[in-house]
Amino acid sequence: MRQVVDIVIAALIPTLILFHLIWAPYTKVEESFNIQATHDILTYGVRDLFFPNGSSELQLKDHYDHLTFTGPVPRTSVGALTLATASWPVTRLLRGVNPQIIVRAVLGLWNAFCLLYYRHGVESVFGRTTANWFVLFQASVFHIMYYASRTLPNFFAFGLEPYLYMSRAQLFLSLVTATGVIFRSELALFLIPHTLVLLVTRRLSVACIITFGGLGALIGLSITVPIDSIFWQRFPLWPELSAFSYNILQSQSSNWGTSPWHFYFISALPRLLFNPITYTLCIPLAASQPALKRPVAELILPNLAFVALYSLQPHKEWRFIIYTIPPFLTAAALGANWIWTRRSKSPLYRLLSAALVLSVIASFAASGIMLAISRLNYPGANALNRLHALVPQHQHRSQPIHRGVQGREQRMTVNVHMGTLACMTGITRFQQQQQQQPPSAPPPPFADLEKDAATVERSAASHPSSDFFFIYDKTDDEAKLLDPVFWLRFDWALAEYPERVIGKWEVVETVEAYAGVRVLRPGDGDEVGGGGGGGGVMDIVAMVKKREWKLLERYARMVTGGWWVRVRMEPRISILKRLRSDGPVVLPPLVVGGDW
């Protein structure tokens, strides 16, 4: 029975990571580089990058998003290449599932495996009850369950950190160094206090630190420099060095905002630990017990030192210190275990044990509420889903025709402009309808609407039998957006400010997004705000429909005496269709297919 309980509790981590993924399948701009790079590698392979002589610069930019939208500094492609390689057989096996779901599931399950490996280490050192409390605390932390499957560089590095934390000191030092060299340079700061602990406790000598640290750096450089130099077509290139120079030496990270020195301690850590009882009761209690003082100190002090060191950097984000959460929660689990194993000894411990259980339940509930709200923050993805559904209802046969070959159907060309907000809130190349070619075949040619391919994305329809051939454009150059001729090519547009779209357009629909919450008092109106839906293949879970949610709210308010907290939604993205009076722009026929 105890083994069954352990398995059920351990299963919470992968189950909740996948649940968060399916409930909120879209991504945001911070995840853009890795998710787009993973798509491009899965779709086009890396042949053209490794052997570019047969491909023009225009074709490379068409196929690889990072060469078109480079960002302020290059990021490593090692994570995307590894993720695409691991996901490729699954995408071939599960052809009916959107590849973005598969890719994120692979990353999420990797992080789940690493956390469970860490749990195994906790159990071997501190016992099964401590390990179970660690899992309960960890699984109820919203940020980790929500982001574990998201392609942020921090979460490529995150899995390795807890995986290695319970490993041998030499392996920990070498591979965390390699991970920092490849993915996140802040891991150098993470290693400084941890290496000092290893040195002070005589688990490593100075010679070993130099040897294994140097080995890790060499391994990291031998991986990232050749791969990223090829991927970015720049020789030689070490992305994390470029990022370190840009963010730290040039102080450009401050352009993304600054926070006071105490931000991590006062705001970020409490939010990441999530359950207040972990840092108000469990950790202080564990630290006060003579038998636990040393392990708690080794778990807490180097991580607090890392947070303190990173607090010197003006630009702060919670994800920069995410690596400290498993050790902090381990220390909290030690305190929870101390309370739980003594619950039969006194009324105080029984009361504290009940508080522990209730706090975990409350944390899971709060995490669920945050998930339900967070999924409303992707109006771009919802808008593109709606556009794909609306086009067959509104498009006319007088639109330009894409003429297939070898007996393929004729398909109408639909030109879509996607505004900046739409691209930042969920749209990826995985979502754009496109024709996936077999890996052995070179990618099809694309329409050349404009010689300047630096701002244009193009892709074909999702199925050979589709009636439409979509051409997507992400131009954000203000000069071009103010040119009336630029807009003549488009049939549809996704715009945050429809009045800025030049020409005669019709607002077909408006997509809403989360805009805060409103406390309802007894007697307030009955209209239910929000929906945040968008449909589409990726939105696997339709959630609760508005009518059913309204019924649920009505009954809930009967229980609460009329009080309720309602999510407020506001219009964010308009789906625009060109009016026929403006006239379509007839483009030359484009041939896709044939002999490759």
GROMACS .gro file of N, CA and C in nm, residues 104-245:
model
  426
  104ARG      N    1   0.637   2.010  -2.686
  104ARG     CA    2   0.631   2.059  -2.548
  104ARG      C    3   0.614   1.944  -2.449
  105ALA      N    4   0.541   1.839  -2.488
  105ALA     CA    5   0.524   1.725  -2.399
  105ALA      C    6   0.658   1.655  -2.375
  106VAL      N    7   0.739   1.644  -2.480
  106VAL     CA    8   0.870   1.581  -2.464
  106VAL      C    9   0.956   1.660  -2.365
  107LEU      N   10   0.958   1.792  -2.379
  107LEU     CA   11   1.035   1.875  -2.286
  107LEU      C   12   0.978   1.865  -2.145
  108GLY      N   13   0.845   1.870  -2.133
  108GLY     CA   14   0.783   1.862  -2.002
  108GLY      C   15   0.810   1.730  -1.932
  109LEU      N   16   0.805   1.621  -2.008
  109LEU     CA   17   0.831   1.489  -1.948
  109LEU      C   18   0.978   1.473  -1.911
  110TRP      N   19   1.066   1.537  -1.987
  110TRP     CA   20   1.208   1.535  -1.948
  110TRP      C   21   1.226   1.604  -1.813
  111ASN      N   22   1.166   1.722  -1.797
  111ASN     CA   23   1.177   1.792  -1.670
  111ASN      C   24   1.110   1.714  -1.558
  112ALA      N   25   0.999   1.645  -1.590
  112ALA     CA   26   0.934   1.560  -1.490
  112ALA      C   27   1.025   1.446  -1.448
  113PHE      N   28   1.090   1.383  -1.545
  113PHE     CA   29   1.184   1.275  -1.514
  113PHE      C   30   1.295   1.324  -1.423
  114CYS      N   31   1.349   1.442  -1.454
  114CYS     CA   32   1.458   1.496  -1.372
  114CYS      C   33   1.412   1.525  -1.229
  115LEU      N   34   1.292   1.579  -1.214
  115LEU     CA   35   1.240   1.605  -1.080
  115LEU      C   36   1.216   1.475  -1.004
  116LEU      N   37   1.171   1.372  -1.073
  116LEU     CA   38   1.149   1.243  -1.007
  116LEU      C   39   1.281   1.175  -0.972
  117TYR      N   40   1.382   1.196  -1.055
  117TYR     CA   41   1.515   1.146  -1.019
  117TYR      C   42   1.564   1.216  -0.892
  118TYR      N   43   1.540   1.346  -0.888
  118TYR     CA   44   1.576   1.423  -0.769
  118TYR      C   45   1.499   1.370  -0.648
  119ARG      N   46   1.371   1.340  -0.666
  119ARG     CA   47   1.291   1.284  -0.558
  119ARG      C   48   1.351   1.153  -0.508
  120HIS      N   49   1.400   1.071  -0.602
  120HIS     CA   50   1.465   0.945  -0.563
  120HIS      C   51   1.587   0.973  -0.476
  121GLY      N   52   1.662   1.077  -0.511
  121GLY     CA   53   1.778   1.114  -0.429
  121GLY      C   54   1.736   1.162  -0.292
  122VAL      N   55   1.629   1.240  -0.286
  122VAL     CA   56   1.578   1.286  -0.156
  122VAL      C   57   1.535   1.167  -0.071
  123GLU      N   58   1.468   1.070  -0.133
  123GLU     CA   59   1.424   0.952  -0.058
  123GLU      C   60   1.543   0.873  -0.005
  124SER      N   61   1.646   0.858  -0.087
  124SER     CA   62   1.762   0.778  -0.043
  124SER      C   63   1.838   0.845   0.070
  125VAL      N   64   1.833   0.977   0.077
  125VAL     CA   65   1.906   1.050   0.181
  125VAL      C   66   1.819   1.079   0.303
  126PHE      N   67   1.694   1.120   0.280
  126PHE     CA   68   1.609   1.169   0.389
  126PHE      C   69   1.486   1.083   0.417
  127GLY      N   70   1.459   0.984   0.335
  127GLY     CA   71   1.344   0.897   0.360
  127GLY      C   72   1.225   0.927   0.271
  128ARG      N   73   1.132   0.829   0.264
  128ARG     CA   74   1.019   0.837   0.172
  128ARG      C   75   0.919   0.946   0.209
  129THR      N   76   0.897   0.969   0.338
  129THR     CA   77   0.800   1.072   0.377
  129THR      C   78   0.846   1.210   0.336
  130THR      N   79   0.975   1.237   0.357
  130THR     CA   80   1.030   1.365   0.311
  130THR      C   81   1.019   1.377   0.160
  131ALA      N   82   1.048   1.268   0.089
  131ALA     CA   83   1.038   1.269  -0.057
  131ALA      C   84   0.895   1.297  -0.102
  132ASN      N   85   0.798   1.239  -0.035
  132ASN     CA   86   0.658   1.262  -0.072
  132ASN      C   87   0.614   1.406  -0.046
  133TRP      N   88   0.660   1.461   0.066
  133TRP     CA   89   0.627   1.602   0.092
  133TRP      C   90   0.694   1.692  -0.011
  134PHE      N   91   0.815   1.657  -0.053
  134PHE     CA   92   0.880   1.735  -0.158
  134PHE      C   93   0.795   1.736  -0.285
  135VAL      N   94   0.745   1.618  -0.325
  135VAL     CA   95   0.663   1.609  -0.447
  135VAL      C   96   0.535   1.690  -0.431
  136LEU      N   97   0.470   1.680  -0.315
  136LEU     CA   98   0.346   1.755  -0.294
  136LEU      C   99   0.371   1.906  -0.303
  137PHE      N  100   0.478   1.952  -0.240
  137PHE     CA  101   0.511   2.095  -0.248
  137PHE      C  102   0.543   2.134  -0.393
  138GLN      N  103   0.625   2.051  -0.459
  138GLN     CA  104   0.671   2.083  -0.594
  138GLN      C  105   0.556   2.080  -0.694
  139ALA      N  106   0.471   1.980  -0.686
  139ALA     CA  107   0.362   1.966  -0.782
  139ALA      C  108   0.258   2.076  -0.768
  140SER      N  109   0.250   2.138  -0.652
  140SER     CA  110   0.152   2.245  -0.631
  140SER      C  111   0.209   2.383  -0.665
  141VAL      N  112   0.335   2.390  -0.709
  141VAL     CA  113   0.395   2.518  -0.749
  141VAL      C  114   0.353   2.549  -0.892
  142PHE      N  115   0.273   2.651  -0.910
  142PHE     CA  116   0.219   2.682  -1.042
  142PHE      C  117   0.328   2.708  -1.145
  143HIS      N  118   0.424   2.791  -1.113
  143HIS     CA  119   0.521   2.834  -1.213
  143HIS      C  120   0.599   2.717  -1.273
  144ILE      N  121   0.634   2.619  -1.191
  144ILE     CA  122   0.713   2.508  -1.244
  144ILE      C  123   0.627   2.413  -1.325
  145MET      N  124   0.508   2.381  -1.278
  145MET     CA  125   0.420   2.294  -1.355
  145MET      C  126   0.378   2.359  -1.487
  146TYR      N  127   0.357   2.490  -1.485
  146TYR     CA  128   0.311   2.560  -1.605
  146TYR      C  129   0.424   2.578  -1.707
  147TYR      N  130   0.543   2.605  -1.659
  147TYR     CA  131   0.654   2.637  -1.750
  147TYR      C  132   0.744   2.520  -1.781
  148ALA      N  133   0.727   2.408  -1.715
  148ALA     CA  134   0.817   2.294  -1.736
  148ALA      C  135   0.818   2.245  -1.880
  149SER      N  136   0.708   2.265  -1.952
  149SER     CA  137   0.702   2.222  -2.092
  149SER      C  138   0.725   2.337  -2.188
  150ARG      N  139   0.760   2.454  -2.138
  150ARG     CA  140   0.777   2.571  -2.224
  150ARG      C  141   0.924   2.590  -2.261
  151THR      N  142   0.946   2.633  -2.385
  151THR     CA  143   1.081   2.629  -2.441
  151THR      C  144   1.164   2.752  -2.405
  152LEU      N  145   1.158   2.794  -2.281
  152LEU     CA  146   1.249   2.896  -2.231
  152LEU      C  147   1.386   2.832  -2.208
  153PRO      N  148   1.494   2.903  -2.237
  153PRO     CA  149   1.628   2.845  -2.211
  153PRO      C  150   1.644   2.799  -2.067
  154ASN      N  151   1.581   2.871  -1.973
  154ASN     CA  152   1.593   2.835  -1.833
  154ASN      C  153   1.538   2.696  -1.806
  155PHE      N  154   1.437   2.654  -1.883
  155PHE     CA  155   1.377   2.524  -1.857
  155PHE      C  156   1.441   2.413  -1.939
  156PHE      N  157   1.530   2.448  -2.031
  156PHE     CA  158   1.622   2.346  -2.084
  156PHE      C  159   1.729   2.317  -1.981
  157ALA      N  160   1.773   2.424  -1.910
  157ALA     CA  161   1.875   2.406  -1.807
  157ALA      C  162   1.816   2.354  -1.676
  158PHE      N  163   1.690   2.386  -1.649
  158PHE     CA  164   1.629   2.352  -1.520
  158PHE      C  165   1.631   2.203  -1.492
  159GLY      N  166   1.597   2.121  -1.591
  159GLY     CA  167   1.591   1.977  -1.568
  159GLY      C  168   1.722   1.918  -1.523
  160LEU      N  169   1.831   1.969  -1.582
  160LEU     CA  170   1.962   1.914  -1.547
  160LEU      C  171   2.001   1.949  -1.405
  161GLU      N  172   1.958   2.067  -1.358
  161GLU     CA  173   2.003   2.110  -1.225
  161GLU      C  174   1.953   2.019  -1.113
  162PRO      N  175   1.822   1.990  -1.102
  162PRO     CA  176   1.780   1.897  -0.996
  162PRO      C  177   1.827   1.755  -1.022
  163TYR      N  178   1.839   1.719  -1.151
  163TYR     CA  179   1.887   1.585  -1.186
  163TYR      C  180   2.027   1.562  -1.130
  164LEU      N  181   2.109   1.668  -1.137
  164LEU     CA  182   2.248   1.655  -1.096
  164LEU      C  183   2.270   1.689  -0.949
  165TYR      N  184   2.173   1.758  -0.888
  165TYR     CA  185   2.193   1.809  -0.753
  165TYR      C  186   2.220   1.696  -0.654
  166MET      N  187   2.156   1.582  -0.676
  166MET     CA  188   2.173   1.469  -0.585
  166MET      C  189   2.280   1.371  -0.636
  167SER      N  190   2.353   1.411  -0.740
  167SER     CA  191   2.455   1.322  -0.797
  167SER      C  192   2.589   1.343  -0.729
  168ARG      N  193   2.689   1.272  -0.780
  168ARG     CA  194   2.824   1.288  -0.727
  168ARG      C  195   2.874   1.430  -0.753
  169ALA      N  196   2.959   1.480  -0.666
  169ALA     CA  197   3.004   1.619  -0.673
  169ALA      C  198   3.076   1.648  -0.804
  170GLN      N  199   3.161   1.553  -0.850
  170GLN     CA  200   3.235   1.576  -0.974
  170GLN      C  201   3.141   1.589  -1.094
  171LEU      N  202   3.041   1.500  -1.099
  171LEU     CA  203   2.945   1.504  -1.209
  171LEU      C  204   2.863   1.632  -1.203
  172PHE      N  205   2.821   1.669  -1.083
  172PHE     CA  206   2.744   1.793  -1.064
  172PHE      C  207   2.823   1.912  -1.117
  173LEU      N  208   2.948   1.924  -1.078
  173LEU     CA  209   3.030   2.039  -1.117
  173LEU      C  210   3.051   2.043  -1.268
  174SER      N  211   3.085   1.928  -1.328
  174SER     CA  212   3.115   1.925  -1.472
  174SER      C  213   2.993   1.957  -1.556
  175LEU      N  214   2.881   1.893  -1.527
  175LEU     CA  215   2.767   1.907  -1.615
  175LEU      C  216   2.690   2.037  -1.592
  176VAL      N  217   2.688   2.088  -1.469
  176VAL     CA  218   2.627   2.219  -1.449
  176VAL      C  219   2.711   2.326  -1.518
  177THR      N  220   2.844   2.310  -1.516
  177THR     CA  221   2.930   2.403  -1.590
  177THR      C  222   2.899   2.397  -1.739
  178ALA      N  223   2.888   2.275  -1.793
  178ALA     CA  224   2.856   2.260  -1.935
  178ALA      C  225   2.719   2.320  -1.967
  179THR      N  226   2.622   2.298  -1.878
  179THR     CA  227   2.488   2.353  -1.899
  179THR      C  228   2.491   2.505  -1.899
  180GLY      N  229   2.570   2.564  -1.812
  180GLY     CA  230   2.583   2.710  -1.810
  180GLY      C  231   2.648   2.763  -1.935
  181VAL      N  232   2.750   2.694  -1.984
  181VAL     CA  233   2.819   2.737  -2.106
  181VAL      C  234   2.724   2.732  -2.225
  182ILE      N  235   2.637   2.634  -2.227
  182ILE     CA  236   2.548   2.617  -2.342
  182ILE      C  237   2.422   2.701  -2.330
  183PHE      N  238   2.353   2.693  -2.215
  183PHE     CA  239   2.218   2.747  -2.205
  183PHE      C  240   2.208   2.879  -2.130
  184ARG      N  241   2.262   2.886  -2.010
  184ARG     CA  242   2.239   3.003  -1.926
  184ARG      C  243   2.366   3.038  -1.850
  185SER      N  244   2.420   3.155  -1.881
  185SER     CA  245   2.546   3.195  -1.818
  185SER      C  246   2.530   3.224  -1.670
  186GLU      N  247   2.406   3.249  -1.623
  186GLU     CA  248   2.388   3.277  -1.479
  186GLU      C  249   2.421   3.157  -1.392
  187LEU      N  250   2.429   3.038  -1.454
  187LEU     CA  251   2.466   2.920  -1.376
  187LEU      C  252   2.610   2.930  -1.324
  188ALA      N  253   2.690   3.020  -1.381
  188ALA     CA  254   2.824   3.044  -1.325
  188ALA      C  255   2.810   3.101  -1.183
  189LEU      N  256   2.716   3.195  -1.166
  189LEU     CA  257   2.690   3.248  -1.031
  189LEU      C  258   2.632   3.140  -0.940
  190PHE      N  259   2.549   3.055  -0.997
  190PHE     CA  260   2.491   2.944  -0.920
  190PHE      C  261   2.600   2.851  -0.869
  191LEU      N  262   2.703   2.830  -0.950
  191LEU     CA  263   2.809   2.736  -0.913
  191LEU      C  264   2.904   2.791  -0.807
  192ILE      N  265   2.921   2.923  -0.802
  192ILE     CA  266   3.020   2.980  -0.709
  192ILE      C  267   2.992   2.939  -0.565
  193PRO      N  268   2.875   2.966  -0.507
  193PRO     CA  269   2.852   2.926  -0.367
  193PRO      C  270   2.846   2.774  -0.350
  194HIS      N  271   2.793   2.702  -0.450
  194HIS     CA  272   2.787   2.557  -0.438
  194HIS      C  273   2.926   2.495  -0.440
  195THR      N  274   3.014   2.550  -0.522
  195THR     CA  275   3.151   2.499  -0.526
  195THR      C  276   3.223   2.528  -0.395
  196LEU      N  277   3.196   2.645  -0.336
  196LEU     CA  278   3.256   2.676  -0.206
  196LEU      C  279   3.210   2.577  -0.100
  197VAL      N  280   3.083   2.538  -0.102
  197VAL     CA  281   3.033   2.439  -0.007
  197VAL      C  282   3.105   2.306  -0.027
  198LEU      N  283   3.121   2.265  -0.153
  198LEU     CA  284   3.192   2.140  -0.181
  198LEU      C  285   3.336   2.147  -0.133
  199LEU      N  286   3.395   2.264  -0.144
  199LEU     CA  287   3.534   2.281  -0.101
  199LEU      C  288   3.544   2.281   0.052
  200VAL      N  289   3.455   2.354   0.118
  200VAL     CA  290   3.459   2.365   0.264
  200VAL      C  291   3.429   2.229   0.329
  201THR      N  292   3.335   2.155   0.271
  201THR     CA  293   3.300   2.024   0.328
  201THR      C  294   3.395   1.913   0.281
  202ARG      N  295   3.498   1.950   0.205
  202ARG     CA  296   3.604   1.859   0.160
  202ARG      C  297   3.553   1.746   0.071
  203ARG      N  298   3.443   1.772   0.002
  203ARG     CA  299   3.398   1.674  -0.098
  203ARG      C  300   3.471   1.691  -0.229
  204LEU      N  301   3.531   1.808  -0.250
  204LEU     CA  302   3.615   1.832  -0.367
  204LEU      C  303   3.735   1.914  -0.326
  205SER      N  304   3.847   1.884  -0.386
  205SER     CA  305   3.968   1.964  -0.364
  205SER      C  306   3.976   2.073  -0.471
  206VAL      N  307   4.069   2.166  -0.450
  206VAL     CA  308   4.089   2.272  -0.549
  206VAL      C  309   4.126   2.212  -0.684
  207ALA      N  310   4.211   2.111  -0.683
  207ALA     CA  311   4.253   2.048  -0.808
  207ALA      C  312   4.134   1.984  -0.879
  208CYS      N  313   4.048   1.919  -0.803
  208CYS     CA  314   3.929   1.857  -0.863
  208CYS      C  315   3.835   1.962  -0.920
  209ILE      N  316   3.819   2.072  -0.849
  209ILE     CA  317   3.731   2.179  -0.898
  209ILE      C  318   3.781   2.232  -1.031
  210ILE      N  319   3.913   2.256  -1.038
  210ILE     CA  320   3.971   2.308  -1.163
  210ILE      C  321   3.957   2.204  -1.274
  211THR      N  322   3.984   2.077  -1.240
  211THR     CA  323   3.981   1.972  -1.342
  211THR      C  324   3.840   1.949  -1.396
  212PHE      N  325   3.745   1.927  -1.305
  212PHE     CA  326   3.610   1.893  -1.350
  212PHE      C  327   3.534   2.016  -1.400
  213GLY      N  328   3.562   2.133  -1.342
  213GLY     CA  329   3.502   2.254  -1.396
  213GLY      C  330   3.553   2.284  -1.536
  214GLY      N  331   3.684   2.269  -1.554
  214GLY     CA  332   3.741   2.289  -1.687
  214GLY      C  333   3.690   2.188  -1.788
  215LEU      N  334   3.672   2.063  -1.742
  215LEU     CA  335   3.619   1.960  -1.831
  215LEU      C  336   3.476   1.996  -1.875
  216GLY      N  337   3.395   2.044  -1.780
  216GLY     CA  338   3.259   2.084  -1.814
  216GLY      C  339   3.256   2.198  -1.913
  217ALA      N  340   3.344   2.298  -1.891
  217ALA     CA  341   3.350   2.411  -1.984
  217ALA      C  342   3.391   2.365  -2.123
  218LEU      N  343   3.487   2.273  -2.129
  218LEU     CA  344   3.534   2.222  -2.259
  218LEU      C  345   3.423   2.145  -2.330
  219ILE      N  346   3.349   2.063  -2.254
  219ILE     CA  347   3.238   1.988  -2.313
  219ILE      C  348   3.133   2.085  -2.367
  220GLY      N  349   3.099   2.187  -2.287
  220GLY     CA  350   2.998   2.283  -2.331
  220GLY      C  351   3.040   2.358  -2.456
  221LEU      N  352   3.165   2.405  -2.459
  221LEU     CA  353   3.214   2.478  -2.576
  221LEU      C  354   3.221   2.391  -2.699
  222SER      N  355   3.260   2.266  -2.682
  222SER     CA  356   3.271   2.175  -2.798
  222SER      C  357   3.135   2.142  -2.857
  223ILE      N  358   3.029   2.162  -2.778
  223ILE     CA  359   2.893   2.138  -2.828
  223ILE      C  360   2.835   2.265  -2.889
  224THR      N  361   2.839   2.376  -2.812
  224THR     CA  362   2.767   2.495  -2.855
  224THR      C  363   2.834   2.569  -2.970
  225VAL      N  364   2.966   2.580  -2.970
  225VAL     CA  365   3.032   2.663  -3.072
  225VAL      C  366   3.013   2.607  -3.213
  226PRO      N  367   3.044   2.478  -3.239
  226PRO     CA  368   3.023   2.430  -3.377
  226PRO      C  369   2.876   2.428  -3.419
  227ILE      N  370   2.787   2.383  -3.329
  227ILE     CA  371   2.645   2.373  -3.367
  227ILE      C  372   2.586   2.511  -3.390
  228ASP      N  373   2.610   2.605  -3.299
  228ASP     CA  374   2.550   2.737  -3.314
  228ASP      C  375   2.616   2.819  -3.424
  229SER      N  376   2.742   2.796  -3.449
  229SER     CA  377   2.807   2.865  -3.561
  229SER      C  378   2.742   2.826  -3.692
  230ILE      N  379   2.712   2.698  -3.707
  230ILE     CA  380   2.644   2.651  -3.828
  230ILE      C  381   2.499   2.700  -3.831
  231PHE      N  382   2.432   2.691  -3.718
  231PHE     CA  383   2.291   2.727  -3.712
  231PHE      C  384   2.269   2.874  -3.745
  232TRP      N  385   2.359   2.960  -3.698
  232TRP     CA  386   2.345   3.104  -3.721
  232TRP      C  387   2.424   3.152  -3.842
  233GLN      N  388   2.501   3.061  -3.904
  233GLN     CA  389   2.583   3.098  -4.020
  233GLN      C  390   2.683   3.208  -3.985
  234ARG      N  391   2.737   3.200  -3.864
  234ARG     CA  392   2.842   3.293  -3.820
  234ARG      C  393   2.954   3.208  -3.759
  235PHE      N  394   3.077   3.235  -3.793
  235PHE     CA  395   3.187   3.150  -3.749
  235PHE      C  396   3.298   3.237  -3.691
  236PRO      N  397   3.348   3.209  -3.567
  236PRO     CA  398   3.285   3.119  -3.468
  236PRO      C  399   3.182   3.196  -3.387
  237LEU      N  400   3.093   3.123  -3.319
  237LEU     CA  401   2.990   3.187  -3.238
  237LEU      C  402   2.968   3.109  -3.109
  238TRP      N  403   2.972   3.180  -2.998
  238TRP     CA  404   2.936   3.125  -2.867
  238TRP      C  405   2.820   3.210  -2.815
  239PRO      N  406   2.696   3.167  -2.831
  239PRO     CA  407   2.580   3.253  -2.800
  239PRO      C  408   2.578   3.307  -2.658
  240GLU      N  409   2.610   3.224  -2.560
  240GLU     CA  410   2.602   3.272  -2.422
  240GLU      C  411   2.706   3.379  -2.392
  241LEU      N  412   2.819   3.374  -2.461
  241LEU     CA  413   2.917   3.482  -2.446
  241LEU      C  414   2.861   3.611  -2.504
  242SER      N  415   2.796   3.600  -2.619
  242SER     CA  416   2.733   3.718  -2.680
  242SER      C  417   2.625   3.774  -2.589
  243ALA      N  418   2.544   3.685  -2.530
  243ALA     CA  419   2.438   3.729  -2.440
  243ALA      C  420   2.496   3.794  -2.314
  244PHE      N  421   2.603   3.736  -2.261
  244PHE     CA  422   2.668   3.792  -2.141
  244PHE      C  423   2.722   3.931  -2.172
  245SER      N  424   2.786   3.947  -2.286
  245SER     CA  425   2.841   4.077  -2.324
  245SER      C  426   2.730   4.180  -2.341
   0.00000   0.00000   0.00000
